[in-house]
CSV table of C-alpha atoms in Angstrom, one decimal:
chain,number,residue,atom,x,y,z
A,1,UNK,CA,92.7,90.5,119.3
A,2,UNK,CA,90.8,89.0,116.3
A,3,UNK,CA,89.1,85.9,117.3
A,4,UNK,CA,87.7,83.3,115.1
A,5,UNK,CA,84.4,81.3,116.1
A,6,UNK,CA,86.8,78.1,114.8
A,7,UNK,CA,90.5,78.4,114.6
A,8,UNK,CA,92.3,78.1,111.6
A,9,UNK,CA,93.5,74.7,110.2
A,10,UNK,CA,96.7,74.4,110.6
A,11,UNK,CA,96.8,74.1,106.7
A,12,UNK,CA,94.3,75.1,105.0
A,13,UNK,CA,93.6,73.6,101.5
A,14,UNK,CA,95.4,75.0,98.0
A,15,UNK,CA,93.0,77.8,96.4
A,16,UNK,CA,91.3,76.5,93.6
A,17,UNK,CA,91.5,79.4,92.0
A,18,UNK,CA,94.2,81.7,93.2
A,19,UNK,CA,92.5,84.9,91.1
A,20,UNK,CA,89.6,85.4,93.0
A,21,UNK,CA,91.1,87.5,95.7
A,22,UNK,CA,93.3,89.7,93.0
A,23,UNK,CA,89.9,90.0,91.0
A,24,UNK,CA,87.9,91.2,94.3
A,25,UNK,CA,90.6,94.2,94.3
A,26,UNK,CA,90.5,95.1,90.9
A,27,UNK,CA,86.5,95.1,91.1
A,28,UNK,CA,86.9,97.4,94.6
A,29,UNK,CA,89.2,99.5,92.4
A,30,UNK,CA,86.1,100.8,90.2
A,31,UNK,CA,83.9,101.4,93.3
A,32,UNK,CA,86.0,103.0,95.3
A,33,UNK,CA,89.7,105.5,95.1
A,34,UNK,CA,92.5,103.3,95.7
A,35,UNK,CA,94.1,106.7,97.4
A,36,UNK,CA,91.4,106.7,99.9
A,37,UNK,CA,92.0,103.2,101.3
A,38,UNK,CA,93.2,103.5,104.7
A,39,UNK,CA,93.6,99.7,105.6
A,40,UNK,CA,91.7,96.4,104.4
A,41,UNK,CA,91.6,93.2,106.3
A,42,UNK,CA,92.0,90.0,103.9
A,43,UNK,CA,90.3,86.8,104.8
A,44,UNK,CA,91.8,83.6,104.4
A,45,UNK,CA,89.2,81.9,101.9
A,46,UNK,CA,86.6,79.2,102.7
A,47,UNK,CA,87.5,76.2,100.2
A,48,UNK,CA,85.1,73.5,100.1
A,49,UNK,CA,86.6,71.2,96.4
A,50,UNK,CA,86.6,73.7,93.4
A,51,UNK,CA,85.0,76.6,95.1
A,52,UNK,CA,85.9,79.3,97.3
A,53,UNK,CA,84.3,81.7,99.1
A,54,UNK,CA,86.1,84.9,100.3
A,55,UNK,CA,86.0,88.5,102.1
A,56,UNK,CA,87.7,91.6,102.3
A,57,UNK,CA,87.0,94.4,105.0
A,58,UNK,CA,88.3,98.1,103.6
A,59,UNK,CA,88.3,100.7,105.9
A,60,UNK,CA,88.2,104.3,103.9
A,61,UNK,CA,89.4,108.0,104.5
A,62,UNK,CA,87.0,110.5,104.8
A,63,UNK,CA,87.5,113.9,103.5
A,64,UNK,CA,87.5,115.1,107.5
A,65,UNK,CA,89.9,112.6,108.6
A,66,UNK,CA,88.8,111.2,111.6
A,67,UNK,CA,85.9,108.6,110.4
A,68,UNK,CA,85.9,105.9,108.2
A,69,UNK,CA,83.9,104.0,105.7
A,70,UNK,CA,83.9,100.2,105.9
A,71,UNK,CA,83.3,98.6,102.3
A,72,UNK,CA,83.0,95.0,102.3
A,73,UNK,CA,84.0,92.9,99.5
A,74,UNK,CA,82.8,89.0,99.6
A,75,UNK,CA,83.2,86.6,96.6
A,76,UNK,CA,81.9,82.7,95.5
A,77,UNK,CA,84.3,81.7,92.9
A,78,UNK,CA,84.7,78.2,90.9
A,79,UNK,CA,86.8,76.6,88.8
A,80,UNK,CA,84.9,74.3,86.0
A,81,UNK,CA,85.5,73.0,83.0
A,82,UNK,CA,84.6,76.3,81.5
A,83,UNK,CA,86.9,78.3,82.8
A,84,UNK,CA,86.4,80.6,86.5
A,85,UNK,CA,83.1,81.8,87.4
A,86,UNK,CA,83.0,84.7,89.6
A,87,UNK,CA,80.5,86.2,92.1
A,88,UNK,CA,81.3,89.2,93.4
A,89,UNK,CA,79.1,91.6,96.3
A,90,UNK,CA,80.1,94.6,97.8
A,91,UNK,CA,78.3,96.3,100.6
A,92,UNK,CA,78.9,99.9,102.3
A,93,UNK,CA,78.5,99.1,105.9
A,94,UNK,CA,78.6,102.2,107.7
A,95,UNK,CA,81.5,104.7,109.1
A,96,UNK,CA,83.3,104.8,112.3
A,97,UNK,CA,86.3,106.6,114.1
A,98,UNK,CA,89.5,104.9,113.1
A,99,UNK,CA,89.6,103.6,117.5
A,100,UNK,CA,86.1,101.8,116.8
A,101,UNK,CA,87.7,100.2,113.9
A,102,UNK,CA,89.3,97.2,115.6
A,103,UNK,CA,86.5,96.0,117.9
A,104,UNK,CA,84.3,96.5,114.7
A,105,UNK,CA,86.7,93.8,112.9
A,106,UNK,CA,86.4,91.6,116.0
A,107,UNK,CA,82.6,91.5,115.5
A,108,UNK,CA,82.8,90.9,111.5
A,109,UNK,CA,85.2,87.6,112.2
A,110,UNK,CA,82.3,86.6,115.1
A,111,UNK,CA,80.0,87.1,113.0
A,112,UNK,CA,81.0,85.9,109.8
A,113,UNK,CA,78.7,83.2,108.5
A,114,UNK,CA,81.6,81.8,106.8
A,115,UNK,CA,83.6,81.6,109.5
A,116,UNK,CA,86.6,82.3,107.4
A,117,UNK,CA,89.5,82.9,110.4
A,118,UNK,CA,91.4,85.6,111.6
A,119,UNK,CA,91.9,88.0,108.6
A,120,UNK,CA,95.8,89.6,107.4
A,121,UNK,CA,95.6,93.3,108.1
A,122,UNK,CA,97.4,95.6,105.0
A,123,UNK,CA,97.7,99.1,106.0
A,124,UNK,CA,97.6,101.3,102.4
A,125,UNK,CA,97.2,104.8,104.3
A,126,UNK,CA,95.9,106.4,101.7
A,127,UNK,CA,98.8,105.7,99.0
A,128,UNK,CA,97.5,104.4,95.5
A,129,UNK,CA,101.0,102.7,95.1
A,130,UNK,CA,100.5,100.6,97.7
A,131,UNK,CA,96.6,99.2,96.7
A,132,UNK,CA,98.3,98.5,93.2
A,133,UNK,CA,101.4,96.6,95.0
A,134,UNK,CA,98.6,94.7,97.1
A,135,UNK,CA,96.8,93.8,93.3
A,136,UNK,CA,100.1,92.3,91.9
A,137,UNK,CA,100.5,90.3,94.9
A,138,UNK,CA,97.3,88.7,94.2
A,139,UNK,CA,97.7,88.9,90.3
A,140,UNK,CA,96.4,91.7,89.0
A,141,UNK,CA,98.6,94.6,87.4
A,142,UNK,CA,97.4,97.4,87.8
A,143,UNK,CA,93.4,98.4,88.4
A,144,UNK,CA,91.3,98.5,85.7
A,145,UNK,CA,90.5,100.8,83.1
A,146,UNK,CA,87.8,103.3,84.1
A,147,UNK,CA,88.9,102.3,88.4
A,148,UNK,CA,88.0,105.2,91.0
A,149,UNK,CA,91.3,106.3,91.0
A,150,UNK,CA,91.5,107.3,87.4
C-alpha cells in the first residue's frame, strides 16, 4: 500500500545513534497521552555518516471516537565528539476518520522530503502499556517525568 518515491536499500546503514528514535517517543510522551495513541507509523531513518534524520506519524483518539489527530514527530540527530545532539519538531497536522488514515500515510511517504521508505506500522489502541513497551524497544524506560499521561 505504502509506496516509497525510492525503494529501500536492501541494507540500510547502522544508526549512528540508536537513541534518537526512543528519544523522539519520550519527547511525544510530554505533548501528547500515551493512552490516546491509536497507532504511529515509524520511519526507517535517513543516515547520511554521523547523522540521522527521522519521522514518526501518530495517529490520536478523539474523545468522539471516530476522527483522529495526526501528530508528526521528525528529528536531525548527531553523534560528535561531544556527545549526541538532538533536534527534535513536532507538528499537529490535522484530523481525519480512521478510513482516510491510510491513503493519508500514502501521501506523507510521497511526499516526504526525506524520502525515508515505507514506514513499520505499531498499533497501541489506546493502551499506555503498549506506548511504554514501544519506548523500551527503542531505549527508553518509561516516559518522562511530567509526560501527558501523568
Amino acid at each position: 500500500m505504502f509506496e516509497a518515491k525510492n525503494p529501500i536499500r536492501a541494507a540500510r546503514p547502522e544508526s549512528p545513534v540508536p537513541e534518537a528514535l526512543g528519544r523522539l517517543l519520550s519527547l511525544l510522551a510530554k505533548r501528547i497521552d500515551p493512552g490516546s495513541v491509536d497507532r504511529i507509523w515509524i520511519f526507517p531513518p535517513l543516515v547520511k555518516g554521523r547523522k540521522e534524520w527521522g519521522l514518526v506519524a501518530v495517529s490520536c483518539l478523539e474523545d468522539a471516537g471516530t476522527l483522529r489527530t495526526l501528530v508528526t514527530g521528525r528529528y536531525v540527530a548527531e553523534m560528535t565528539g561531544r556527545g549526541m545532539v538532538f533536534e527534535p519538531e513536532f507538528m499537529s497536522e490535522g484530523s481525519a476518520s480512521r478510513e482516510r488514515l491510510p491513503s493519508i500515510m500514502d501521501g506523507v511517504v510521497r511526499r516526504s522530503d526525506l524520502q525515508l521508505g515505507v514506514p513499520r506500522e505499531v498499533g497501541i489502541g489506546g493502551d499506555s502499556d503498549k506506548f511504554r513497551a514501544l519506548l523500551t524497544e527503542h531505549g527508553w524506560k518509561e516516559p518522562p517525568e511530567g509526560s501527558a499521561g501523568s
